[in-house]
Short mmCIF file of C-alpha atoms in Angstrom, two decimals:
data_model
loop_
_atom_site.label_atom_id
_atom_site.label_comp_id
_atom_site.label_asym_id
_atom_site.label_seq_id
_atom_site.Cartn_x
_atom_site.Cartn_y
_atom_site.Cartn_z
CA MET A 1 6.05 -7.92 30.74
CA LYS A 2 2.99 -5.86 31.66
CA ASN A 3 3.25 -3.86 28.41
CA LYS A 4 3.57 -7.08 26.42
CA ILE A 5 0.39 -8.42 28.03
CA PHE A 6 -1.42 -5.20 27.13
CA LEU A 7 -0.18 -5.51 23.55
CA ILE A 8 -1.31 -9.14 23.24
CA ILE A 9 -4.74 -8.26 24.62
CA SER A 10 -4.93 -5.28 22.30
CA LEU A 11 -3.97 -7.14 19.14
CA GLY A 12 -6.34 -9.97 19.92
CA LEU A 13 -9.22 -7.58 20.48
CA VAL A 14 -8.39 -5.47 17.45
CA ILE A 15 -8.30 -8.50 15.16
CA MET A 16 -11.73 -9.56 16.44
CA VAL A 17 -13.14 -6.01 16.22
CA LEU A 18 -11.91 -5.17 12.77
CA GLY A 19 -12.03 -8.67 11.33
CA SER A 20 -15.75 -8.84 12.11
CA CYS A 21 -16.54 -5.41 10.60
CA GLY A 22 -18.30 -5.77 7.31
CA ASP A 23 -20.05 -2.49 7.89
CA TYR A 24 -19.10 -0.16 10.73
CA LEU A 25 -22.75 0.67 11.37
CA ASP A 26 -23.62 -2.94 12.25
CA GLU A 27 -21.35 -3.39 15.26
CA THR A 28 -22.65 -4.80 18.54
CA PRO A 29 -22.29 -2.30 21.40
CA ASN A 30 -20.21 -3.09 24.51
CA LYS A 31 -18.40 -5.91 22.74
CA SER A 32 -15.19 -6.40 20.85
CA GLY A 33 -16.04 -9.27 18.57
CA SER A 34 -16.93 -12.11 20.91
CA ALA A 35 -14.71 -10.88 23.76
CA TYR A 36 -16.50 -8.81 26.40
CA ILE A 37 -14.70 -5.78 27.71
CA TYR A 38 -14.57 -5.99 31.46
CA HIS A 39 -11.25 -4.47 32.62
CA MET A 40 -9.46 -1.12 32.13
CA ASP A 41 -6.39 -3.00 30.94
CA GLN A 42 -8.32 -4.02 27.84
CA LEU A 43 -9.19 -0.41 27.06
CA TYR A 44 -5.58 0.57 27.70
CA GLY A 45 -4.57 -2.04 25.15
CA LEU A 46 -7.10 -0.83 22.59
CA THR A 47 -5.82 2.76 22.67
CA GLY A 48 -2.17 1.64 22.66
CA SER A 49 -2.12 -0.78 19.75
CA PRO A 50 0.89 0.02 17.50
CA ASP A 51 -1.26 -0.30 14.38
CA LEU A 52 -3.78 2.30 15.45
CA TYR A 53 -2.68 5.18 13.25
CA LEU A 54 -1.28 3.13 10.35
CA PHE A 55 -2.81 2.94 6.92
CA ALA A 56 -0.31 0.25 5.98
CA ASN A 57 0.30 -3.47 6.20
CA ALA A 58 3.18 -4.09 8.58
CA ASN A 59 4.67 -7.21 10.13
CA TYR A 60 2.54 -6.84 13.24
CA VAL A 61 -0.74 -6.10 11.46
CA TYR A 62 -2.56 -9.30 10.55
CA PHE A 63 -5.80 -8.02 9.12
CA ASN A 64 -6.38 -6.57 5.70
CA ILE A 65 -8.34 -3.37 6.20
CA THR A 66 -5.57 -0.82 5.88
CA ASN A 67 -4.27 0.61 2.64
CA GLY A 68 -2.97 3.79 1.08
CA TYR A 69 -4.66 6.88 2.46
CA MET A 70 -3.81 9.84 0.24
CA ASP A 71 -3.47 7.57 -2.78
CA GLU A 72 -6.63 9.17 -4.10
CA ALA A 73 -5.81 12.79 -3.33
CA ILE A 74 -2.37 12.82 -4.92
CA MET A 75 -3.96 12.22 -8.31
CA PHE A 76 -5.98 15.43 -8.08
CA SER A 77 -3.28 18.01 -7.33
CA ASP A 78 -0.94 20.06 -9.51
CA ALA A 79 2.09 18.21 -8.11
CA VAL A 80 1.51 15.17 -10.38
CA GLU A 81 1.35 15.16 -14.17
CA TYR A 82 0.64 12.38 -16.65
CA THR A 83 1.34 13.91 -20.03
CA PRO A 84 -0.71 12.35 -22.85
CA GLU A 85 2.51 11.01 -24.42
CA PHE A 86 3.66 9.46 -21.17
CA PHE A 87 0.34 7.67 -20.75
CA VAL A 88 -0.02 6.43 -24.34
CA LYS A 89 3.55 5.89 -25.55
CA GLY A 90 4.99 4.84 -22.23
CA ASN A 91 1.98 2.98 -20.84
CA GLY A 92 2.73 5.10 -17.80
CA CYS A 93 -0.13 3.92 -15.59
CA SER A 94 -3.21 1.74 -15.52
CA ALA A 95 -6.51 2.80 -17.10
CA ASP A 96 -8.06 3.01 -13.62
CA LYS A 97 -5.34 5.31 -12.33
CA TYR A 98 -5.60 7.48 -15.43
CA ASP A 99 -9.36 7.68 -14.94
CA MET A 100 -8.71 9.15 -11.48
CA TYR A 101 -6.20 11.57 -12.97
CA CYS A 102 -8.97 12.72 -15.33
CA TYR A 103 -11.32 13.23 -12.36
CA GLY A 104 -13.33 10.15 -13.30
CA THR A 105 -15.25 7.94 -10.90
CA ASN A 106 -14.65 4.39 -12.17
CA GLN A 107 -11.81 3.74 -9.72
CA LEU A 108 -13.08 5.95 -6.91
CA ASP A 109 -16.46 4.27 -6.61
CA ASN A 110 -15.55 0.71 -5.68
CA GLN A 111 -15.11 -1.45 -2.62
CA TYR A 112 -11.32 -1.49 -2.76
CA MET A 113 -11.00 2.28 -2.71
CA MET A 114 -13.48 2.39 0.16
CA SER A 115 -11.02 0.26 2.13
CA CYS A 116 -8.29 2.87 1.74
CA THR A 117 -9.83 5.76 3.65
CA TRP A 118 -13.53 5.49 4.40
CA THR A 119 -13.75 2.08 6.09
CA PRO A 120 -10.58 2.17 8.25
CA SER A 121 -11.36 5.69 9.47
CA TRP A 122 -14.86 4.79 10.63
CA GLU A 123 -13.67 1.51 12.13
CA ARG A 124 -11.11 3.31 14.23
CA ILE A 125 -13.72 5.87 15.29
CA TYR A 126 -15.85 2.91 16.37
CA ARG A 127 -12.95 1.55 18.41
CA PHE A 128 -12.46 4.88 20.20
CA ASN A 129 -16.18 5.15 20.88
CA THR A 130 -16.14 1.64 22.33
CA VAL A 131 -13.39 2.75 24.71
CA LEU A 132 -15.20 5.92 25.76
CA GLU A 133 -18.50 4.12 26.35
CA ASN A 134 -16.85 1.55 28.58
CA LEU A 135 -14.62 3.83 30.65
CA ASP A 136 -16.89 3.77 33.69
CA ASN A 137 -18.29 0.27 33.17
CA VAL A 138 -15.12 -1.76 33.61
CA ILE A 139 -12.93 -2.80 36.51
CA GLN A 140 -10.72 0.20 37.21
CA THR A 141 -6.99 0.41 37.83
CA THR A 142 -5.81 3.93 38.65
CA GLU A 143 -7.36 7.30 37.91
CA SER A 144 -4.29 8.33 35.91
CA ILE A 145 -4.69 5.32 33.61
CA ARG A 146 -8.38 6.10 33.19
CA LYS A 147 -7.57 9.70 32.24
CA GLN A 148 -4.82 8.58 29.87
CA VAL A 149 -7.17 6.17 28.09
CA GLU A 150 -9.87 8.84 27.85
CA GLY A 151 -7.42 11.38 26.43
CA GLU A 152 -6.05 8.93 23.88
CA ALA A 153 -9.53 7.90 22.74
CA ARG A 154 -10.77 11.47 22.38
CA PHE A 155 -7.67 12.43 20.42
CA GLY A 156 -8.03 9.44 18.09
CA ARG A 157 -11.69 10.15 17.45
CA ALA A 158 -10.87 13.75 16.52
CA TYR A 159 -7.95 12.64 14.35
CA TYR A 160 -10.02 10.34 12.15
CA HIS A 161 -12.97 12.69 11.88
CA PHE A 162 -10.54 15.31 10.57
CA ILE A 163 -9.13 12.85 8.01
CA LEU A 164 -12.65 12.23 6.74
CA LEU A 165 -13.47 15.94 6.78
CA THR A 166 -10.47 16.98 4.68
CA GLN A 167 -10.98 14.15 2.22
CA TYR A 168 -14.73 14.30 1.64
CA CYS A 169 -15.82 17.85 2.43
CA LEU A 170 -15.31 21.34 1.05
CA TRP A 171 -13.55 23.97 3.13
CA GLN A 172 -16.47 26.33 3.69
CA GLU A 173 -18.00 26.54 7.16
CA GLU A 174 -21.57 25.94 5.93
CA ALA A 175 -20.70 23.18 3.45
CA PRO A 176 -21.91 19.64 4.26
CA GLY A 177 -19.56 18.04 6.77
CA ILE A 178 -19.56 14.48 8.05
CA GLY A 179 -21.24 14.97 11.39
CA TYR A 180 -19.68 13.33 14.42
CA ARG A 181 -20.09 9.74 15.50
CA GLU A 182 -19.82 9.27 19.26
CA GLY A 183 -21.77 6.06 19.87
CA THR A 184 -21.58 2.36 19.01
CA GLY A 185 -25.24 1.53 18.62
CA ALA A 186 -25.99 -0.79 15.73
CA GLY A 187 -27.32 1.22 12.83
CA GLU A 188 -26.46 4.53 14.48
CA ILE A 189 -25.80 6.89 11.60
CA PRO A 190 -24.34 10.36 12.22
CA ALA A 191 -26.17 13.16 10.45
CA ARG A 192 -23.95 15.01 7.98
CA GLN A 193 -24.27 18.39 9.71
CA THR A 194 -21.97 21.17 8.45
CA VAL A 195 -18.21 21.51 8.21
CA GLY A 196 -18.39 24.07 11.01
CA TYR A 197 -20.26 21.63 13.24
CA THR A 198 -17.78 18.83 12.57
CA LEU A 199 -14.84 21.14 13.27
CA GLY A 200 -16.44 22.34 16.48
CA ARG A 201 -16.72 18.77 17.71
CA ILE A 202 -13.11 18.04 16.69
CA TYR A 203 -11.88 21.04 18.70
CA GLU A 204 -14.07 20.00 21.63
CA ASP A 205 -12.59 16.50 21.69
CA LEU A 206 -9.05 17.86 21.39
CA GLN A 207 -9.55 20.14 24.40
CA LEU A 208 -11.02 17.31 26.45
CA ALA A 209 -8.18 15.07 25.33
CA GLU A 210 -5.58 17.60 26.42
CA ASP A 211 -7.31 18.11 29.79
CA ALA A 212 -7.45 14.36 30.44
CA LEU A 213 -3.83 13.77 29.40
CA ARG A 214 -2.67 16.58 31.67
CA GLU A 215 -4.52 15.03 34.59
CA ALA A 216 -2.85 11.72 33.71
CA GLY A 217 0.58 13.37 33.82
CA ARG A 218 1.15 12.76 30.08
CA THR A 219 2.58 16.22 29.49
CA SER A 220 5.99 15.31 28.06
CA PHE A 221 6.70 13.89 24.63
CA ASP A 222 7.06 10.10 24.84
CA PHE A 223 9.23 9.09 21.90
CA GLU A 224 9.52 5.44 22.90
CA HIS A 225 5.72 5.10 22.86
CA ASN A 226 4.86 7.86 20.39
CA TYR A 227 1.89 5.86 19.12
CA ARG A 228 0.28 6.82 22.45
CA PRO A 229 -0.70 10.51 22.23
CA THR A 230 0.50 12.95 24.87
CA VAL A 231 -0.23 16.65 25.36
CA PRO A 232 2.42 17.67 22.76
CA THR A 233 0.76 15.29 20.27
CA VAL A 234 -2.56 17.05 20.80
CA GLN A 235 -0.92 20.46 20.41
CA ALA A 236 0.79 19.43 17.18
CA PHE A 237 -2.45 18.11 15.72
CA ARG A 238 -4.40 21.18 16.83
CA ALA A 239 -1.78 23.33 15.07
CA ARG A 240 -2.49 21.38 11.87
CA VAL A 241 -6.26 21.83 12.24
CA ASP A 242 -5.80 25.53 13.01
CA LEU A 243 -3.67 26.07 9.94
CA TYR A 244 -6.21 24.30 7.76
CA ARG A 245 -8.91 26.67 9.02
CA GLY A 246 -6.80 29.83 8.81
CA ASN A 247 -6.69 30.22 12.61
CA TYR A 248 -3.11 31.47 12.47
CA GLU A 249 -2.73 32.90 15.97
CA SER A 250 -3.84 29.61 17.54
CA ALA A 251 -1.78 27.60 15.05
CA LEU A 252 1.34 29.57 16.00
CA GLN A 253 0.74 29.00 19.70
CA ASN A 254 0.07 25.28 19.35
CA ALA A 255 3.03 24.69 17.03
CA SER A 256 5.30 26.59 19.44
CA ASP A 257 4.00 24.57 22.40
CA ALA A 258 4.52 21.30 20.55
CA LEU A 259 8.07 22.26 19.57
CA SER A 260 8.91 23.23 23.15
CA ALA A 261 8.35 19.56 24.01
CA HIS A 262 9.86 17.96 20.90
CA ASN A 263 11.88 19.82 18.25
CA VAL A 264 14.31 17.27 16.78
CA LEU A 265 15.10 17.59 13.07
CA VAL A 266 16.70 14.60 11.38
CA ASP A 267 19.71 15.37 9.20
CA PHE A 268 19.09 12.24 7.14
CA LYS A 269 21.84 12.97 4.62
CA ASN A 270 24.39 12.26 7.39
CA ASP A 271 22.55 9.34 9.01
CA PRO A 272 23.77 5.84 8.03
CA GLN A 273 20.22 4.54 8.36
CA TYR A 274 19.23 6.73 5.41
CA ALA A 275 22.25 6.05 3.22
CA LEU A 276 21.44 5.87 -0.49
CA THR A 277 22.38 2.69 -2.36
CA PRO A 278 22.47 2.30 -6.15
CA THR A 279 19.83 -0.27 -7.16
CA SER A 280 19.65 -0.21 -10.96
CA GLU A 281 20.84 1.67 -14.01
CA ILE A 282 18.83 3.10 -16.90
CA TYR A 283 20.58 3.80 -20.20
CA LEU A 284 19.60 6.69 -22.46
CA LEU A 285 20.78 5.86 -25.98
CA ASP A 286 22.18 8.21 -28.62
CA GLU A 287 20.62 9.02 -32.02
CA THR A 288 21.75 5.70 -33.45
CA ASP A 289 20.26 3.63 -30.60
CA SER A 290 23.55 1.75 -30.55
CA HIS A 291 25.52 3.61 -27.85
CA VAL A 292 24.78 4.79 -24.33
CA ALA A 293 24.66 8.58 -24.16
CA THR A 294 23.66 8.96 -20.50
CA THR A 295 23.37 6.58 -17.58
CA LEU A 296 20.77 7.21 -14.87
CA THR A 297 21.46 5.48 -11.55
CA ALA A 298 18.41 4.74 -9.42
CA ARG A 299 19.16 5.07 -5.71
CA MET A 300 17.11 4.02 -2.73
CA LEU A 301 17.28 3.80 1.06
CA MET A 302 18.22 0.15 1.12
CA MET A 303 18.55 -0.01 4.89
CA LEU A 304 14.76 0.09 4.96
CA VAL A 305 14.04 -2.80 2.58
CA SER A 306 11.05 -4.92 3.67
CA ARG A 307 10.65 -2.99 6.90
CA GLU A 308 7.58 -1.17 5.63
CA ALA A 309 5.86 0.74 8.44
CA GLU A 310 7.93 -0.94 11.14
CA MET A 311 10.64 1.71 11.01
CA ILE A 312 8.36 4.69 11.29
CA PRO A 313 8.27 4.74 15.12
CA GLU A 314 12.07 5.13 14.92
CA TYR A 315 11.88 8.29 12.84
CA LYS A 316 12.75 10.94 15.39
CA GLU A 317 10.74 13.82 13.89
CA LEU A 318 7.35 12.22 14.45
CA TYR A 319 4.81 13.22 17.06
CA LEU A 320 2.59 10.38 15.84
CA PRO A 321 3.72 7.34 13.79
CA SER A 322 0.93 7.49 11.25
CA ILE A 323 1.78 6.32 7.75
CA SER A 324 0.16 4.86 4.67
CA HIS A 325 1.57 2.76 1.89
CA TYR A 326 2.10 4.72 -1.26
CA ASP A 327 0.93 2.83 -4.32
CA ASN A 328 1.42 5.88 -6.53
CA SER A 329 5.22 5.61 -6.46
CA GLY A 330 5.10 5.56 -10.27
CA SER A 331 3.16 8.83 -10.51
CA PRO A 332 5.48 11.40 -12.13
CA VAL A 333 5.80 14.83 -10.60
CA SER A 334 4.61 17.86 -12.55
CA GLU A 335 6.93 20.42 -14.10
CA PHE A 336 5.74 22.89 -11.44
CA PHE A 337 6.86 20.52 -8.71
CA TYR A 338 10.08 19.55 -10.52
CA ASN A 339 11.12 23.18 -10.93
CA LEU A 340 10.43 23.98 -7.28
CA PHE A 341 13.60 22.19 -6.13
CA ASP A 342 17.26 23.10 -6.12
CA ARG A 343 17.94 19.63 -7.48
CA ASP A 344 21.71 19.83 -7.00
CA ASN A 345 21.59 20.77 -3.32
CA ASP A 346 18.23 19.83 -1.82
CA ALA A 347 18.73 16.48 -0.10
CA ARG A 348 14.99 15.86 -0.14
CA TRP A 349 15.07 15.76 -3.92
CA ILE A 350 18.25 13.70 -4.03
CA TYR A 351 17.04 11.17 -1.46
CA PHE A 352 13.33 10.87 -2.20
CA TYR A 353 12.87 11.54 -5.92
CA ASN A 354 15.63 9.61 -7.67
CA ALA A 355 14.42 6.02 -7.67
CA TYR A 356 13.18 6.64 -11.24
CA MET A 357 10.02 4.70 -10.45
CA PRO A 358 7.90 6.29 -13.23
CA LEU A 359 10.41 5.11 -15.84
CA GLN A 360 10.69 1.67 -14.26
CA SER A 361 6.90 1.36 -14.35
CA THR A 362 6.65 1.99 -18.11
CA SER A 363 7.26 0.06 -21.31
CA LEU A 364 10.02 2.49 -22.31
CA LEU A 365 12.78 0.36 -20.82
CA GLN A 366 13.78 -2.15 -23.49
CA PRO A 367 16.62 -4.61 -24.01
CA VAL A 368 18.82 -3.41 -26.87
CA VAL A 369 21.90 -4.99 -28.46
CA LEU A 370 24.46 -2.19 -28.42
CA ALA A 371 27.37 -1.72 -30.79
CA GLY A 372 30.14 -4.23 -30.18
CA GLU A 373 27.98 -6.46 -27.99
CA THR A 374 26.26 -9.77 -28.67
CA THR A 375 23.71 -9.82 -25.86
CA PRO A 376 20.98 -7.26 -25.15
CA THR A 377 21.56 -4.58 -22.55
CA PRO A 378 18.43 -4.17 -20.38
CA ASN A 379 16.79 -0.91 -19.32
CA CYS A 380 17.53 1.09 -22.45
CA VAL A 381 15.48 4.12 -23.51
CA LYS A 382 15.59 4.72 -27.25
CA TRP A 383 16.35 8.11 -28.78
CA SER A 384 12.87 8.53 -30.27
CA ASP A 385 11.25 8.16 -26.86
CA GLN A 386 13.63 10.66 -25.30
CA GLN A 387 12.35 13.35 -27.67
CA TRP A 388 8.94 13.55 -26.00
CA LEU A 389 9.93 12.36 -22.52
CA LYS A 390 10.18 15.30 -20.11
CA PRO A 391 12.67 15.27 -17.20
CA ALA A 392 9.83 15.56 -14.70
CA ASN A 393 8.27 12.38 -16.13
CA CYS A 394 11.12 10.36 -14.64
CA HIS A 395 10.70 11.30 -10.98
CA SER A 396 8.21 10.51 -8.23
CA TYR A 397 8.08 10.64 -4.45
CA PHE A 398 9.49 7.45 -2.91
CA ARG A 399 10.29 7.38 0.77
CA PHE A 400 10.65 5.06 3.79
CA SER A 401 10.24 1.69 2.08
CA CYS A 402 12.10 0.25 -0.84
CA ASN A 403 9.35 -2.09 -1.95
CA ARG A 404 6.82 0.75 -1.76
CA GLY A 405 6.83 4.38 -0.81
CA GLY A 406 5.30 5.76 2.33
CA ASN A 407 3.12 8.78 3.01
CA LEU A 408 3.75 10.48 6.34
CA LEU A 409 0.36 11.30 7.82
CA GLY A 410 1.41 11.96 11.39
CA MET A 411 2.52 15.37 12.54
CA THR A 412 6.27 16.00 12.37
CA THR A 413 8.60 18.54 13.90
CA ALA A 414 9.33 19.80 10.38
CA GLU A 415 5.61 20.48 9.90
CA MET A 416 5.53 22.47 13.13
CA TYR A 417 8.51 24.59 12.04
CA LEU A 418 6.69 25.29 8.76
CA ILE A 419 3.44 26.16 10.55
CA LYS A 420 5.31 28.60 12.79
CA ALA A 421 7.04 30.14 9.79
CA GLU A 422 3.81 30.56 7.85
CA CYS A 423 1.96 32.13 10.76
CA LEU A 424 4.82 34.54 11.43
CA ALA A 425 5.05 35.46 7.75
CA ARG A 426 1.31 36.10 7.58
CA GLY A 427 1.70 38.33 10.64
CA GLY A 428 4.43 40.35 8.93
CA ASP A 429 7.43 38.95 10.83
CA THR A 430 9.25 37.74 7.73
CA GLY A 431 12.65 37.88 9.46
CA SER A 432 11.68 35.30 12.09
CA ALA A 433 9.97 33.23 9.42
CA ALA A 434 13.18 33.18 7.37
CA ASP A 435 15.23 32.12 10.40
CA ILE A 436 12.90 29.17 10.98
CA LEU A 437 13.11 28.11 7.34
CA LYS A 438 16.90 28.28 7.45
CA THR A 439 16.96 26.12 10.60
CA LEU A 440 14.89 23.49 8.80
CA ARG A 441 16.84 23.71 5.54
CA ARG A 442 20.22 23.21 7.26
CA THR A 443 19.11 19.63 7.90
CA ARG A 444 17.70 19.26 4.37
CA PHE A 445 20.42 20.67 2.13
CA MET A 446 23.78 19.27 1.10
CA ASN A 447 25.49 22.57 2.02
CA ASN A 448 24.59 25.48 4.25
CA VAL A 449 25.13 28.14 1.59
CA ALA A 450 22.23 26.73 -0.42
CA ALA A 451 20.22 26.27 2.78
CA GLU A 452 20.55 29.96 3.65
CA ASN A 453 19.31 31.10 0.24
CA ILE A 454 15.72 31.84 1.26
CA GLY A 455 13.66 34.69 2.67
CA GLY A 456 10.57 34.66 4.85
CA SER A 457 7.69 35.71 2.63
CA VAL A 458 4.43 33.75 2.74
CA GLN A 459 5.09 32.35 -0.75
CA GLU A 460 8.59 31.22 0.21
CA VAL A 461 7.15 29.42 3.23
CA LEU A 462 4.48 27.77 1.10
CA ASP A 463 7.07 26.65 -1.45
CA GLU A 464 9.21 25.18 1.32
CA ARG A 465 6.18 23.40 2.73
CA THR A 466 5.52 21.81 -0.66
CA ARG A 467 9.13 20.66 -0.91
CA GLU A 468 9.08 19.24 2.61
CA MET A 469 5.67 17.62 2.71
CA GLY A 470 5.78 16.24 -0.76
CA ALA A 471 3.33 15.79 -3.57
CA PHE A 472 0.95 13.85 -1.33
CA TRP A 473 0.05 16.92 0.82
CA ARG A 474 -0.47 19.34 -2.04
CA PHE A 475 -4.17 18.54 -2.59
CA TYR A 476 -5.06 19.46 1.00
CA ASP A 477 -2.92 22.59 0.94
CA ILE A 478 -4.59 23.84 -2.24
CA LYS A 479 -7.99 23.24 -0.68
CA ARG A 480 -7.16 25.16 2.50
CA LEU A 481 -5.37 27.99 0.65
CA ASN A 482 -8.31 28.48 -1.69
CA GLY A 483 -10.63 28.43 1.31
CA ALA A 484 -8.75 30.36 3.97
CA GLU A 485 -6.88 32.77 1.70
CA ASN A 486 -8.86 32.94 -1.55
CA ALA A 487 -5.65 31.89 -3.28
CA GLY A 488 -7.37 31.20 -6.59
CA ILE A 489 -5.36 28.05 -7.36
CA TYR A 490 -6.62 26.08 -10.36
CA ILE A 491 -5.88 22.56 -11.48
CA ARG A 492 -5.25 22.57 -15.24
CA ARG A 493 -4.15 19.51 -17.16
CA ASP A 494 -4.24 18.06 -20.65
CA ILE A 495 -6.14 14.78 -20.68
CA LEU A 496 -7.33 12.31 -23.30
CA THR A 497 -11.03 11.82 -23.86
CA ASP A 498 -10.04 8.60 -25.64
CA PRO A 499 -7.13 7.11 -23.65
CA SER A 500 -5.84 5.31 -26.74
CA ASP A 501 -5.82 8.34 -29.05
CA LEU A 502 -3.23 11.10 -28.72
CA ASN A 503 -5.37 13.30 -30.95
CA SER A 504 -8.18 13.39 -28.36
CA VAL A 505 -6.44 15.84 -26.04
CA THR A 506 -8.71 18.23 -24.17
CA ARG A 507 -8.15 20.69 -21.34
CA LEU A 508 -9.43 19.80 -17.87
CA GLU A 509 -9.83 22.71 -15.48
CA ILE A 510 -10.79 22.48 -11.81
CA ALA A 511 -11.52 25.97 -10.50
CA PRO A 512 -11.15 27.02 -6.83
CA GLU A 513 -14.94 26.88 -6.40
CA ASP A 514 -15.33 23.49 -8.12
CA PRO A 515 -17.33 21.11 -5.87
CA ARG A 516 -14.99 18.25 -6.75
CA TRP A 517 -12.49 19.43 -4.15
CA ALA A 518 -14.68 17.27 -1.90
CA LEU A 519 -13.91 13.74 -3.11
CA PRO A 520 -16.85 11.38 -3.66
CA PHE A 521 -18.30 9.11 -1.03
CA TYR A 522 -18.53 5.51 -2.05
CA SER A 523 -22.03 5.13 -3.42
CA LEU A 524 -22.87 1.94 -1.53
CA GLU A 525 -22.02 3.52 1.82
CA ALA A 526 -23.68 6.83 0.94
CA GLU A 527 -26.86 4.94 0.09
CA LYS A 528 -26.77 2.98 3.36
CA MET A 529 -26.27 6.15 5.37
CA GLY A 530 -28.85 8.18 3.51
CA TRP A 531 -26.27 10.79 2.54
CA GLN A 532 -26.47 12.58 -0.78
CA GLN A 533 -23.39 12.11 -2.94
CA ASN A 534 -21.04 15.08 -3.06
CA GLU A 535 -21.85 17.51 -5.85
CA GLY A 536 -19.99 17.06 -9.12
CA TRP A 537 -19.61 13.27 -8.80
CA TYR A 538 -23.11 12.08 -9.71
#
């Protein structure tokens, strides 16, 4: 009953806080909407709200400020490809989405896109700062609760500053960062500072968070309440930050510490909750367009229909149930990504890339009256369209929700295994790295013979990371590999200067040093804050 009271208080306060936020800089200090904060139980509720790390609308989230974090970034990596034919002949995506794919700004610079990443991140930072400012000004309960609340708030503040840093800043230490907001004063604007400064403050908060959580006795992984960070949560997140910065020795230690507390890997191919169910059929016609040559069966995880983010706390690999809705479920994977998989044996491909959403989102599926029939058969793809349609065009990432896909933002045990493997490989211990990859792949492959077919080189680890973490992580990995390792990874794609004309194809190239690896701020907010827009997006 006590936890339910905390949750009710929390949700009420959160609705008032976030529902009243037109601009995060205009909040009133020491308040949560019109409800004064006067008791530690209220702060405990604020840091323990189940919605806190979600970028998704779920049954228990009643306000409309959360959307699809990473929806932007996926369009800028080499894991997604809209061929000119797929866009023009198949009407494969909207003009706005294609503009993003072409590194345009029409879709990026608007209020809706601001609500996906920028606004919810700063609003949550404001909530954590509200908690930290009121820690000593409210009626206390126990010292352990106070330390727990402090640790959770410091962790959350670091978490969202890092999200903003990776999205809107370059990798280099001296590049413009986002500063660090640690107050709630109306109009208080953090100076941009440098990436190095922002990272230093993130590390500082993570250390203070770990110290406070240890004093609170929150040293074990708490799966039942995994939306409340514990010491292993901090260690897992620090391992991610370390890897991003190329701090491999620290990343290895933190990933190992996190796994010592929680190391479960889900063998979803044998779990009834993740059973695949046929949902629709697509018919590829022969040369005469009168007979079916091939039938494609779309399959989804139907046990998860309409559950959206609700099921994520049940996913046993998570250190933190952080997820976003994935509105790019129709974005086809690139040939590079398609060829990375053992498509016959890798359960990740079989389970998460065979809903045929790109095809189902196009105009290629037509009703056709086949030979010997009198009524049209739906979902037919004519022979002429099959001649330009590439196999990779038909597949996209689609996981965790059957009405939409879901991006996993929170740290997972699989991510920690991959971090350990990469750090070991970079240190020359390729044998141990290979053993870790095989342990992971035994829960990911349909048979162990295929799972064992991997070594432990750095490239093999990176390839496995791309398979595991999906197209939505690739943008951030390219950025950190170009920064930490001088990997020299380019983005090269054929785009249309005139989206209606297939003859207007030109080559877009984003070099490792291109400033557009830092995505643009939303101009209205940048103007309010006095921040200069990121270079390359003027």
